[in-house]
Structure formats: C-alpha cells, structure tokens
CSV table of N, CA and C and ligand atoms in Angstrom, one decimal:
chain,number,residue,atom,x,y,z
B,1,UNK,N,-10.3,-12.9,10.6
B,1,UNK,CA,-11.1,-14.0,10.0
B,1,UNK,C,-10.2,-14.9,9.2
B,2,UNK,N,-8.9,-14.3,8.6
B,2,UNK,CA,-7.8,-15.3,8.0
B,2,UNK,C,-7.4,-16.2,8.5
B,3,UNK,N,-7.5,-16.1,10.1
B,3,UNK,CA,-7.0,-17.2,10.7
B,3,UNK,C,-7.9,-18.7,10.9
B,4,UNK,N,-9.3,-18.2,10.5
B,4,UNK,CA,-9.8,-19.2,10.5
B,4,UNK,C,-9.9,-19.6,9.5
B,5,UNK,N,-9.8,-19.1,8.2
B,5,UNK,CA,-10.1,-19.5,6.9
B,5,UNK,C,-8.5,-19.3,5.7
B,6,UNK,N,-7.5,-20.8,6.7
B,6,UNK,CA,-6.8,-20.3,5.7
B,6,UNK,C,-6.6,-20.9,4.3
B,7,UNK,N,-7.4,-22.0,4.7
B,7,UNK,CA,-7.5,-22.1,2.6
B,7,UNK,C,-8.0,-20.8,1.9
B,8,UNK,N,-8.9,-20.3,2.1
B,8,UNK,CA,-9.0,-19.0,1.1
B,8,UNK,C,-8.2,-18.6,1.3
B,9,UNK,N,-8.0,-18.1,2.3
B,9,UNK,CA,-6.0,-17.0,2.2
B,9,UNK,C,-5.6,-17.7,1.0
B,10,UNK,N,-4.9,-19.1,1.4
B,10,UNK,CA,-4.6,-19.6,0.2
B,10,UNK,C,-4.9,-19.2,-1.4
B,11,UNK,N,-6.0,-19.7,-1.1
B,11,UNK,CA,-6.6,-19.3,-2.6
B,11,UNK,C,-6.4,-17.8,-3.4
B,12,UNK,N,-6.8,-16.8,-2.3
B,12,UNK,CA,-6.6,-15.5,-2.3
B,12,UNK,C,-5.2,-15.2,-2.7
B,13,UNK,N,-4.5,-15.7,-1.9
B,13,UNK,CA,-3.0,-15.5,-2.6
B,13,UNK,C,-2.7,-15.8,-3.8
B,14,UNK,N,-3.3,-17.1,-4.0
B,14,UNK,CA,-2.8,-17.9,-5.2
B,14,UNK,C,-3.8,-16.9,-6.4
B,15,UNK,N,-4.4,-16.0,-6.6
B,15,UNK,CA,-5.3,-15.5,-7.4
B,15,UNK,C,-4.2,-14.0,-7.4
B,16,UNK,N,-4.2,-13.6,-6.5
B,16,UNK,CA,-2.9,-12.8,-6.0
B,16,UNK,C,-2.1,-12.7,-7.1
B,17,UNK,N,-1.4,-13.9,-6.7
B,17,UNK,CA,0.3,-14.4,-7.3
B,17,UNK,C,0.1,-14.2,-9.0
B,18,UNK,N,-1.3,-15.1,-9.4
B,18,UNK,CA,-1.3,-15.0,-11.1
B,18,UNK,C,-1.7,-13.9,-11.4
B,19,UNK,N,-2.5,-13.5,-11.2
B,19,UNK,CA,-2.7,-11.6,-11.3
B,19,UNK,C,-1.8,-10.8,-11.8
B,20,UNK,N,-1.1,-10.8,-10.2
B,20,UNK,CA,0.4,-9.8,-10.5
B,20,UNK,C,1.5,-10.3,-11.0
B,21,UNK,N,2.1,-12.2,-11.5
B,21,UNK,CA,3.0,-12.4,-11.9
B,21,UNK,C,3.8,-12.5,-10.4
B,22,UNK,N,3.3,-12.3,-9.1
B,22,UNK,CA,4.3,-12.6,-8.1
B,22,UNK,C,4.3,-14.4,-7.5
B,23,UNK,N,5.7,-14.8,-7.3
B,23,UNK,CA,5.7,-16.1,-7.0
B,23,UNK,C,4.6,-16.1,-5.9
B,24,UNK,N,4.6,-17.0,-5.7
B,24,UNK,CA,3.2,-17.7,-4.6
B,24,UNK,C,4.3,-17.5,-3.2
B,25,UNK,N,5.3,-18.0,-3.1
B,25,UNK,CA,6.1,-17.8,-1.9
B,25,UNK,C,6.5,-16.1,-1.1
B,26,UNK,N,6.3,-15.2,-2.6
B,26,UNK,CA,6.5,-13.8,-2.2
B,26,UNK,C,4.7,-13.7,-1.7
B,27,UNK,N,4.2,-14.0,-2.1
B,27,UNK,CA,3.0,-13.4,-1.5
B,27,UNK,C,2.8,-13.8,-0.4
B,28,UNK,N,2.7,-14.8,-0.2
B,28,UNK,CA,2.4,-15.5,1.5
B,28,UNK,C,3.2,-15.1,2.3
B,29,UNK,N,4.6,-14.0,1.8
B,29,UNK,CA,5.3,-13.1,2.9
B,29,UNK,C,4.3,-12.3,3.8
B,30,UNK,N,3.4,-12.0,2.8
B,30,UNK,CA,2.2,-10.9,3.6
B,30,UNK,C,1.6,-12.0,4.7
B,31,UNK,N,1.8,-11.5,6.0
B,31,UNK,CA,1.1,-12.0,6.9
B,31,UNK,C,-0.1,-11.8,6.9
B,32,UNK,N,-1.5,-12.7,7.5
B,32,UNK,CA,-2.9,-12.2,8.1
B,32,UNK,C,-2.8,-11.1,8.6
B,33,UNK,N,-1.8,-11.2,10.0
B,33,UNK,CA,-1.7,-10.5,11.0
B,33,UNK,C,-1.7,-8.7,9.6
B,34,UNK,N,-0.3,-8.5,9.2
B,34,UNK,CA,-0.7,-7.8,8.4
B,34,UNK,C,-1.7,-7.2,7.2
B,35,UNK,N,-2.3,-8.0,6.6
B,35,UNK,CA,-3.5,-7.9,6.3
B,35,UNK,C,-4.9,-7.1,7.2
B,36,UNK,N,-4.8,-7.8,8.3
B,36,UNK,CA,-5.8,-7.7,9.0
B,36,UNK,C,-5.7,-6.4,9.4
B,37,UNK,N,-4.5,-5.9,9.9
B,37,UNK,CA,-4.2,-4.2,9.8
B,37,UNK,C,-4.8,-3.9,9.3
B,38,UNK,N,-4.4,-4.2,7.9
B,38,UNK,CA,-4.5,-3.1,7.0
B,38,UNK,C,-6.1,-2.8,7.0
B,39,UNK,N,-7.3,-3.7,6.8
B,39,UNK,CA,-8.0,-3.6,6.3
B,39,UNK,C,-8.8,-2.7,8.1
B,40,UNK,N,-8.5,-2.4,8.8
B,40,UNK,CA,-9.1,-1.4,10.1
B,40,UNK,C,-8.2,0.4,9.6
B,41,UNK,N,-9.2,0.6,9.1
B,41,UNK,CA,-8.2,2.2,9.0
B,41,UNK,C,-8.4,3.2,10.0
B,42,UNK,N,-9.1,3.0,11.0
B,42,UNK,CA,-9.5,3.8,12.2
B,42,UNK,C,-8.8,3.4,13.5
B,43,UNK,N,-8.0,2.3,13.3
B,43,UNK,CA,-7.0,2.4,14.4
B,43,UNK,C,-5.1,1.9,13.3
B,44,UNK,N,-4.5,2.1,14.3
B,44,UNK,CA,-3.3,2.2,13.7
B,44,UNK,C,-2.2,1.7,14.5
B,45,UNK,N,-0.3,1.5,13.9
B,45,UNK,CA,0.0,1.4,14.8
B,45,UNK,C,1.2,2.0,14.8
B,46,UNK,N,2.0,2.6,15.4
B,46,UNK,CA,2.7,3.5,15.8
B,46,UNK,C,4.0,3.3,14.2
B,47,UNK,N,4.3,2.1,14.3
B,47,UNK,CA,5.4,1.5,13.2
B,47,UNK,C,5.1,2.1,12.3
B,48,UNK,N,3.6,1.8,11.6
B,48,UNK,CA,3.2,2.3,10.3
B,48,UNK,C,2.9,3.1,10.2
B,49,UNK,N,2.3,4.4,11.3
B,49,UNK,CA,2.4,6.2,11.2
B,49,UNK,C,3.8,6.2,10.7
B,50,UNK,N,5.1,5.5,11.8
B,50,UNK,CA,6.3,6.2,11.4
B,50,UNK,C,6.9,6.2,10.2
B,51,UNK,N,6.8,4.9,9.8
B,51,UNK,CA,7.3,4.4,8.3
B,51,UNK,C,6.8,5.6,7.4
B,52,UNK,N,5.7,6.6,7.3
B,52,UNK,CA,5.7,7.6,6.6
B,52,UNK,C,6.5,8.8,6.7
B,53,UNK,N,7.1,9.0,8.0
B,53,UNK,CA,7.4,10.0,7.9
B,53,UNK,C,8.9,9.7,7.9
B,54,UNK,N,9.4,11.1,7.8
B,54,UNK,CA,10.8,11.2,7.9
B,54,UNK,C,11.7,10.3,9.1
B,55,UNK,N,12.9,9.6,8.5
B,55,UNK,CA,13.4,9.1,9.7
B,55,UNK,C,15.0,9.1,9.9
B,56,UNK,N,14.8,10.6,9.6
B,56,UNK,CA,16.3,11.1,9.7
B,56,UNK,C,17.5,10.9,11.0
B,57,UNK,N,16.8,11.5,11.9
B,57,UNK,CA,17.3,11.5,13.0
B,57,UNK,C,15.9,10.9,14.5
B,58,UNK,N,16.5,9.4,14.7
B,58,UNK,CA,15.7,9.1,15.4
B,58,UNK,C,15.6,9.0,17.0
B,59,UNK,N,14.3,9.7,17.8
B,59,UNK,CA,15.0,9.8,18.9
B,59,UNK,C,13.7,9.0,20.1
B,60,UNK,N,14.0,8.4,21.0
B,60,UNK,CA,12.8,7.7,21.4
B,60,UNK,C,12.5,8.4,22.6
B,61,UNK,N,12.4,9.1,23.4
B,61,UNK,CA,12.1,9.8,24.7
B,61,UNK,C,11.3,8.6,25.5
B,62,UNK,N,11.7,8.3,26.7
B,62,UNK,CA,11.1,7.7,27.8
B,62,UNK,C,9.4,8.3,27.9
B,63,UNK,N,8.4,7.4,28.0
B,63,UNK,CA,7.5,8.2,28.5
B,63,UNK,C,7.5,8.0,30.1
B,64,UNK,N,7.4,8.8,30.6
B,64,UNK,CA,7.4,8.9,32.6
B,64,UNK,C,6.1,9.0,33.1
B,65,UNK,N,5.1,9.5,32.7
B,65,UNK,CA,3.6,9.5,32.8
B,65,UNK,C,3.0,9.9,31.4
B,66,UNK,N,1.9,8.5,31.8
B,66,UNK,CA,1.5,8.0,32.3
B,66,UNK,C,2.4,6.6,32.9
B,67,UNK,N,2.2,5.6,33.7
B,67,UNK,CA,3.3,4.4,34.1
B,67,UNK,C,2.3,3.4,34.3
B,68,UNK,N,2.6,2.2,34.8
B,68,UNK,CA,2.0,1.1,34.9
B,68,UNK,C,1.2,1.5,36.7
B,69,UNK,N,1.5,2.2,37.4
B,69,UNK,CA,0.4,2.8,38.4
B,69,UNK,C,-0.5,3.9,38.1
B,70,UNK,N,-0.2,4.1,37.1
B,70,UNK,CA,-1.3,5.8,36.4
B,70,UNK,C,-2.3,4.8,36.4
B,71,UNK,N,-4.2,5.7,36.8
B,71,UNK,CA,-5.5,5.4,36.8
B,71,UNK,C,-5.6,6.9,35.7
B,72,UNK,N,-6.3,7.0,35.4
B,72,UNK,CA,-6.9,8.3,34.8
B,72,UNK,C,-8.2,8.0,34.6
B,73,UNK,N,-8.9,9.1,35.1
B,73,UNK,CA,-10.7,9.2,35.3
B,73,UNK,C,-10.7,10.1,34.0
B,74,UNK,N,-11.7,9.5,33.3
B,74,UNK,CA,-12.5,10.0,32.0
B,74,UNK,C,-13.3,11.7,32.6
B,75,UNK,N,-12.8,12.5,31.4
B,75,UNK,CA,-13.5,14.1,31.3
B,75,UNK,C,-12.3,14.7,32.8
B,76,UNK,N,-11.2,14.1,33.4
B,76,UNK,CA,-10.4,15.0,34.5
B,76,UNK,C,-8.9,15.5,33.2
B,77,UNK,N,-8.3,16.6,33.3
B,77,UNK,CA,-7.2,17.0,32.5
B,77,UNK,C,-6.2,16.4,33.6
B,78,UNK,N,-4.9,15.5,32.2
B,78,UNK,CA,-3.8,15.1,33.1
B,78,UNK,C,-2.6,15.4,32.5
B,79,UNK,N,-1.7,14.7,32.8
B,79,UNK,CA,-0.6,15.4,32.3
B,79,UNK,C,0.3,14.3,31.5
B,80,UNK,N,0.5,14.5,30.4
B,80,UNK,CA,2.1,13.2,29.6
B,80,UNK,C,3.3,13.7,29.9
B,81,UNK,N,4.2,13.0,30.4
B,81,UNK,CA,5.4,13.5,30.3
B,81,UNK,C,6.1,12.6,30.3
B,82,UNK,N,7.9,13.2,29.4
B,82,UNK,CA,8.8,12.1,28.8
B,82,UNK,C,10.0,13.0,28.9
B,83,UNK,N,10.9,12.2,28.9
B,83,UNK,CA,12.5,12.4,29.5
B,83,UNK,C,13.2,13.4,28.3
B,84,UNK,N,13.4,14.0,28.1
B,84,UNK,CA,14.4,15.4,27.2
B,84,UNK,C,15.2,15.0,27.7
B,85,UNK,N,16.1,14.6,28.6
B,85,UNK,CA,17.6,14.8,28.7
B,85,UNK,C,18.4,14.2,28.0
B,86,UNK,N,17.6,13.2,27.2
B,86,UNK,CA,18.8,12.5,25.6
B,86,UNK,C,18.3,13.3,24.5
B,87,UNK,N,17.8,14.3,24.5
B,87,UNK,CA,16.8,14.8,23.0
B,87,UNK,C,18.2,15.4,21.6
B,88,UNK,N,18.8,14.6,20.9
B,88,UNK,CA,19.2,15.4,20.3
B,88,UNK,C,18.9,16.8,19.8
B,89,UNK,N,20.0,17.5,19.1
B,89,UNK,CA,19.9,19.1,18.9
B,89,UNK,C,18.9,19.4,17.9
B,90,UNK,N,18.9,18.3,16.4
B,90,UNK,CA,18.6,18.1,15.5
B,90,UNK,C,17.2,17.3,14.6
B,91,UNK,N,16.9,17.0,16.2
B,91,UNK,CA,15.5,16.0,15.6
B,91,UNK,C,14.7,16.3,14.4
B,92,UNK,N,14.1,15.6,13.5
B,92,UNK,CA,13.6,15.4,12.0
B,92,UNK,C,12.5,16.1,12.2
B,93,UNK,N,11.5,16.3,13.5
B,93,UNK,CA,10.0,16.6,13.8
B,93,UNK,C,9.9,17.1,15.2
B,94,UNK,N,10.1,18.2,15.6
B,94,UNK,CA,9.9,19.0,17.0
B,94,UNK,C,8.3,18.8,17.6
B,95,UNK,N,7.5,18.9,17.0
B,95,UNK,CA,6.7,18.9,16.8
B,95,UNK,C,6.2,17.4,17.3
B,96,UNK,N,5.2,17.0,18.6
B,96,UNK,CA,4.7,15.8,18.8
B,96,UNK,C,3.3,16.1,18.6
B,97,UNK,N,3.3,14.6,19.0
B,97,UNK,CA,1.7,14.0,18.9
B,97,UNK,C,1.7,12.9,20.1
B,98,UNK,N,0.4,13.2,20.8
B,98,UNK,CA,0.2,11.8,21.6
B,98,UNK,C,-1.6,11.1,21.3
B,99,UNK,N,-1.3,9.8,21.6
B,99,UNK,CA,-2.1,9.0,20.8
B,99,UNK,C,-2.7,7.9,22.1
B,100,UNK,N,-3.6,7.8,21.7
B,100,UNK,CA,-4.8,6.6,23.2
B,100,UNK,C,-4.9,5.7,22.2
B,101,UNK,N,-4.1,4.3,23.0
B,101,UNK,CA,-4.4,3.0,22.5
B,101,UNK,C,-4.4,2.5,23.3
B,102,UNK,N,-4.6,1.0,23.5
B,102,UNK,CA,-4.4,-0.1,23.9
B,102,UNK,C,-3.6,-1.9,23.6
B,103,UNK,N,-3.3,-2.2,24.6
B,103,UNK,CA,-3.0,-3.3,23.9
B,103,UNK,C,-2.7,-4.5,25.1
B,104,UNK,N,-3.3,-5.3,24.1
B,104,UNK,CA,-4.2,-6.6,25.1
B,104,UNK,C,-3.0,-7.8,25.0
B,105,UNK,N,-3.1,-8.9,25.9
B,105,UNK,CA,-1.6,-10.2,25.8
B,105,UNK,C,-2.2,-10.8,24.5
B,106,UNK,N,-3.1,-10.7,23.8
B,106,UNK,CA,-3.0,-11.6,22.7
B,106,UNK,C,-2.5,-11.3,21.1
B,107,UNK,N,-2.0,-9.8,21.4
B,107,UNK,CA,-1.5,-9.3,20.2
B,107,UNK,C,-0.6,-8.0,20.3
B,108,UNK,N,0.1,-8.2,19.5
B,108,UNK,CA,1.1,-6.9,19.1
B,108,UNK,C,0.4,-5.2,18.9
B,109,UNK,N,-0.8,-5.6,18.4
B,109,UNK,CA,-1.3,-3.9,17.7
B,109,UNK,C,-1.3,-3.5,19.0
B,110,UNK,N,-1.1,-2.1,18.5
B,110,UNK,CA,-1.4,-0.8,19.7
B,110,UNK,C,-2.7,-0.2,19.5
B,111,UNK,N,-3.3,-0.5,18.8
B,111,UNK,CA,-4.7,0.0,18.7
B,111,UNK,C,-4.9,1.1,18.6
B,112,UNK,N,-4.1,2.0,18.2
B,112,UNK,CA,-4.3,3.7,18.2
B,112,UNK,C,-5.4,4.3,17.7
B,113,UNK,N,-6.0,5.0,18.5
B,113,UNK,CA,-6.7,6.1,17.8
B,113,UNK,C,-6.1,7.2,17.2
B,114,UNK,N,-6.0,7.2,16.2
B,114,UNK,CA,-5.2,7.8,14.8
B,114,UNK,C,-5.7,8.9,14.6
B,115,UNK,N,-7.4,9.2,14.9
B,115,UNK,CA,-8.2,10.0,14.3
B,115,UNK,C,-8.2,11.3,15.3
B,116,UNK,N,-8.4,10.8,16.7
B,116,UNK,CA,-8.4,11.6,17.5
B,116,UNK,C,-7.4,11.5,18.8
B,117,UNK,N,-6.3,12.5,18.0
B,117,UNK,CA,-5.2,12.6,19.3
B,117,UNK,C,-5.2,13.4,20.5
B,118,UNK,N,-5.3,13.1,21.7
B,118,UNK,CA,-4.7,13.4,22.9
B,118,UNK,C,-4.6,14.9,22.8
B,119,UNK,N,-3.1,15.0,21.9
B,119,UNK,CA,-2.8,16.5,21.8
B,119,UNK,C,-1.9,16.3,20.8
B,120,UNK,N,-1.7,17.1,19.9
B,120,UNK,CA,-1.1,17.6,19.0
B,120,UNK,C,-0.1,19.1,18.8
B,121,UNK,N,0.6,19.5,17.8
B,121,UNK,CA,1.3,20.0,17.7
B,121,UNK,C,2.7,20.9,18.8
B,122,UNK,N,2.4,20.4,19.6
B,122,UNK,CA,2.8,20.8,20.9
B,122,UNK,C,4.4,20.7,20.9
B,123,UNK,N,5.6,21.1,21.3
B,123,UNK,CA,6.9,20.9,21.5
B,123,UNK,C,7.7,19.9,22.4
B,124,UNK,N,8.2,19.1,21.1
B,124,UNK,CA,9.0,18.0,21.8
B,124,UNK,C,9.8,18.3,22.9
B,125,UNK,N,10.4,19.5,22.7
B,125,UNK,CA,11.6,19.8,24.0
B,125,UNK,C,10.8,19.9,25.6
B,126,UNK,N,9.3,20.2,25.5
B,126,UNK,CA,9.0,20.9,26.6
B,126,UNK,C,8.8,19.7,27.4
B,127,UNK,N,8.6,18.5,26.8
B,127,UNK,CA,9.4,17.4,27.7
B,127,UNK,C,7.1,17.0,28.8
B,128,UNK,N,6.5,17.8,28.1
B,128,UNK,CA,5.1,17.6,29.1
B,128,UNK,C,3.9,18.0,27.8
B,129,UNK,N,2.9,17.6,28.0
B,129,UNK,CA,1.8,18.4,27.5
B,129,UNK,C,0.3,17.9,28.0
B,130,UNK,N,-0.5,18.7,28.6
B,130,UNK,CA,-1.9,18.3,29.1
B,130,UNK,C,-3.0,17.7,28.4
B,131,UNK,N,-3.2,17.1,28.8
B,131,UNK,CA,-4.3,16.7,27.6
B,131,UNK,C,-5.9,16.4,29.0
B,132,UNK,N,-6.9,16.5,28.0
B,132,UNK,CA,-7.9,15.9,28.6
B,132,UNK,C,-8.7,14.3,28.1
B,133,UNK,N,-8.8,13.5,29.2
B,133,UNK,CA,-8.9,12.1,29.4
B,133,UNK,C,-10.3,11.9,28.8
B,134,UNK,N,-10.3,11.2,27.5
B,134,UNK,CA,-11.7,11.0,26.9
B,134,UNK,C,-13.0,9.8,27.5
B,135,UNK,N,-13.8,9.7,27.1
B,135,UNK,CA,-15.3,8.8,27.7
B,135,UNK,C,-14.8,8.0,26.5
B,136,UNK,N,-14.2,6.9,27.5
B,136,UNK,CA,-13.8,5.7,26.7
B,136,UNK,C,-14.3,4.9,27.5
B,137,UNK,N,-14.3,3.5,27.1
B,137,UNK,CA,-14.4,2.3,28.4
B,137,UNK,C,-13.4,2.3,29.1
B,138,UNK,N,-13.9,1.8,30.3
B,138,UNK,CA,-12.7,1.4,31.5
B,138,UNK,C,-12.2,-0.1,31.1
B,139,UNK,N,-10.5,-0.1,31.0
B,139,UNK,CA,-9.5,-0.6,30.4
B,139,UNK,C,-8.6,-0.5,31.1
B,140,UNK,N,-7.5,-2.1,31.4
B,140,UNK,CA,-6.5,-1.6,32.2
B,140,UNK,C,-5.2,-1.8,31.5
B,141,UNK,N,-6.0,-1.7,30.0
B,141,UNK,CA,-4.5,-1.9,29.3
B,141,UNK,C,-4.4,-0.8,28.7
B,142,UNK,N,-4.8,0.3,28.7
B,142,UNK,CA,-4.4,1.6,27.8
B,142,UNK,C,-2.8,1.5,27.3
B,143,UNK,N,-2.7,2.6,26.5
B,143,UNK,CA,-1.2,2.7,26.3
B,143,UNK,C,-1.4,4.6,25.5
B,144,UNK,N,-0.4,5.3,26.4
B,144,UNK,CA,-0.4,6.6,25.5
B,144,UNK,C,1.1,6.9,24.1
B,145,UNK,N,0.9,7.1,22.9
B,145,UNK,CA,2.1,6.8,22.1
B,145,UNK,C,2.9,8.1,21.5
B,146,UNK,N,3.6,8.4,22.1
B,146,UNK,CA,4.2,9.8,21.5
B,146,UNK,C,4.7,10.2,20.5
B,147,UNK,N,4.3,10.9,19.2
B,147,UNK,CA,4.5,10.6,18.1
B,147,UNK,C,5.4,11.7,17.7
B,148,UNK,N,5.9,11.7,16.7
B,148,UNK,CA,7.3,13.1,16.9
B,148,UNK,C,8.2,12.5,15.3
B,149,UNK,N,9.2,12.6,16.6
B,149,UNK,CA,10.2,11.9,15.5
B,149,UNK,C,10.4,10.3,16.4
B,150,UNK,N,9.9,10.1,17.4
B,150,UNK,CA,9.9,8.9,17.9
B,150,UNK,C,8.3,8.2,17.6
B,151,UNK,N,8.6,6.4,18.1
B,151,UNK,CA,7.3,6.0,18.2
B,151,UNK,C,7.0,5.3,19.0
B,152,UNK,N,7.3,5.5,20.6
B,152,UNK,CA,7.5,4.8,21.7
B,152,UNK,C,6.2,5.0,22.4
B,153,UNK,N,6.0,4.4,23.0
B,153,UNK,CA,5.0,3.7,24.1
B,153,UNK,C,5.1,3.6,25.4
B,154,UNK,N,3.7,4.4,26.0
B,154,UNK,CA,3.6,4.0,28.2
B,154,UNK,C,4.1,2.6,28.2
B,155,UNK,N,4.5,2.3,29.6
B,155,UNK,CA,3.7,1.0,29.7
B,155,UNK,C,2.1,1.0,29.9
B,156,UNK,N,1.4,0.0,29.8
B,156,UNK,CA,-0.2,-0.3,30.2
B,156,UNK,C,-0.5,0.9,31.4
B,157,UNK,N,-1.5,0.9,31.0
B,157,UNK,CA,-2.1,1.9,32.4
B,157,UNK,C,-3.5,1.9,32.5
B,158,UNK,N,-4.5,2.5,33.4
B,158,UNK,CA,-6.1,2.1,33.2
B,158,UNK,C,-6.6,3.7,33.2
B,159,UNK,N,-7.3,3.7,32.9
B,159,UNK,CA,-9.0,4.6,32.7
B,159,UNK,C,-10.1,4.2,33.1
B,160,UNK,N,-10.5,4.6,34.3
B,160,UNK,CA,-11.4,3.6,34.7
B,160,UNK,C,-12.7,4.7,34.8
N,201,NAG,C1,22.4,15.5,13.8
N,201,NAG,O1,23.5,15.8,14.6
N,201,NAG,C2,24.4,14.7,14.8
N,201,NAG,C3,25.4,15.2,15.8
N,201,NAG,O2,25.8,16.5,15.6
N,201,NAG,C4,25.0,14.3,13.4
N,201,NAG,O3,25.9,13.2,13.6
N,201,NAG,C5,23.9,13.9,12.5
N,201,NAG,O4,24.4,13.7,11.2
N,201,NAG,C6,22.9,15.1,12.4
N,201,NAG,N1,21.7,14.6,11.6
N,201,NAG,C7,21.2,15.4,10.7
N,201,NAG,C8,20.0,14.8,9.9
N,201,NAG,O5,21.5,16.5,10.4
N,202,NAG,C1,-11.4,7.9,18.9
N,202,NAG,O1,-11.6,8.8,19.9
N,202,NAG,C2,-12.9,9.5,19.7
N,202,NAG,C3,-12.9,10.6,20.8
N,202,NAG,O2,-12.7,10.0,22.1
N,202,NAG,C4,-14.0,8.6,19.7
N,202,NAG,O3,-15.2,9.2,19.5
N,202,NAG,C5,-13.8,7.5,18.7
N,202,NAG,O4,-14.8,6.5,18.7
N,202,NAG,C6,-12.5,6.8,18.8
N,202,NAG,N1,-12.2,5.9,17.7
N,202,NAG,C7,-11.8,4.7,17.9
N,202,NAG,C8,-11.6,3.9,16.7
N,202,NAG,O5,-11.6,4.2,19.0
C-alpha cells in the first residue's frame, strides 16, 4: 500500500526521523519493498531466515529436484534433492530445512512458508530428503528453499 501512498511514507518517515533524531535521508534508506516484508510475518524470505543465523562457513548446494519440469500433485510423497559433491567438511549447520514458496515476475519475495516446512532436521550430507506435497493451490511458480547453512532456491516448478 506504500506504493500507492507515498506522501504518507513520507510523512511517516519524516515523524520517524524526529522521533529518533535520524536524518530524514537515513530513513528513506528503508525501502517499502522492505517495510512491506516486514509487516507479513507468516511468509518470509530466505536472506532474512539466514541473516539470523550463523554464517560461518557458507555453502550453497545445487538443488536438482525439484527443476523447472517437476509437476508435483498435492497429498503424493516426493523427493528434494541437491548436489553434496562441493559440501565442505565443516559447514556452520548440518542440519537442513526445506521450505514451499513461490515467486511471481513482479517481485523478488520468495514467499516462504516459514511456519510449516517441507521437512526438517534431516542431514545435509544425505544430499535427498522426502517430503509430502501439501493442498496448496495449483501454481506454476512454486519454489522449494533449502535451508541449512545455505539459502538457495529450485528453479520455479508447479503443483497442480
Ligand atoms: C573450514 O575449513 C576450511 C578448509 O579446511 C577452512 O579454511 C575454514 O577456515 C574452516 N572454517 C571454520 C569455520 O572452521
Ligand atoms: C503454510 O502451510 C500450511 C500447511 O500446508 C498451511 O496450512 C498454511 O496456510 C500455509 N501458510 C501460508 C502463509 O501459506
């Protein structure tokens, strides 16, 4: 809604700025786009899970399935899988996560469902892990996001 209303942003900022004592130029660093994030706490996006955690040793693994020909039918179990053969010895988080988003040509978010992953704690080395395909809408821009010590992305794929 910032984007349609940017005199209030404006204003918003400018109430901002004397508040906190911050110049009016540092505040309007804050994008809408960011803003607008922030204020959806039920989807998420891969950058700002990672920015929490540790980012010692960072490693991004290929995902290989799902791909831009994967279909996946809602309530059938399928399979994720991503490339180990660059996996350093030492990674920060063995331990992944995979995540159902989306993401559409008119924006950057990945739309993650944050709340309810795919699968969880499962072993980065094992390079696969099953999950079962949720009763979502049929979408041909899915994206599955592997969360670990990396924060990499399928390409697009459908659920139909
Ligand atoms: C991980 O191992 C690499 C290569 O052995 C090394 O350069 C790097 O410093 C190590 N990182 C940590 C966090 O131990
Ligand atoms: C996340 O997934 C669960 C289970 O499929 C679903 O009930 C929920 O509505 C989803 N949340 C969002 C924000 O899409």
């Amino acid at each position: 809604m910032f984007f349609f209303l940017p005199s209030s942003l404006i204003a918003f900022l400018s109430v901002f700025a004397s508040t906190f004592g911050v110049a009016p130029i540092d505040a309007l660093a804050i994008s809408p786009l960011s803003l607008a994030r922030r204020q959806d706490s039920s989807l998420g996006d891969a950058s700002s899970v990672l920015s929490t955690l540790d980012r010692r040793t960072v490693w991004n693994p290929r995902i290989e399935h799902p791909n831009a020909q994967t279909t996946w039918k809602s309530g059938t179990r399928v399979t994720v899988t991503w490339d180990t053969s660059s996996m350093p010895q030492n990674v920060s988080n063995s331990h992944g996560k995979v995540l159902l988003g989306y993401m559409t040509d008119s924006s950057e978010s990945e739309n993650l469902n944050t709340t309810h992953p795919l699968a969880d704690g499962f072993l980065l080395t094992a390079g696969k892990v099953e999950v079962q395909v949720p009763q979502v809408p049929s979408r041909k821009d899915y994206i599955v996001v592997l969360l670990g010590d990396s924060g990499n992305h399928s390409p697009r794929f459908t659920i139909a």
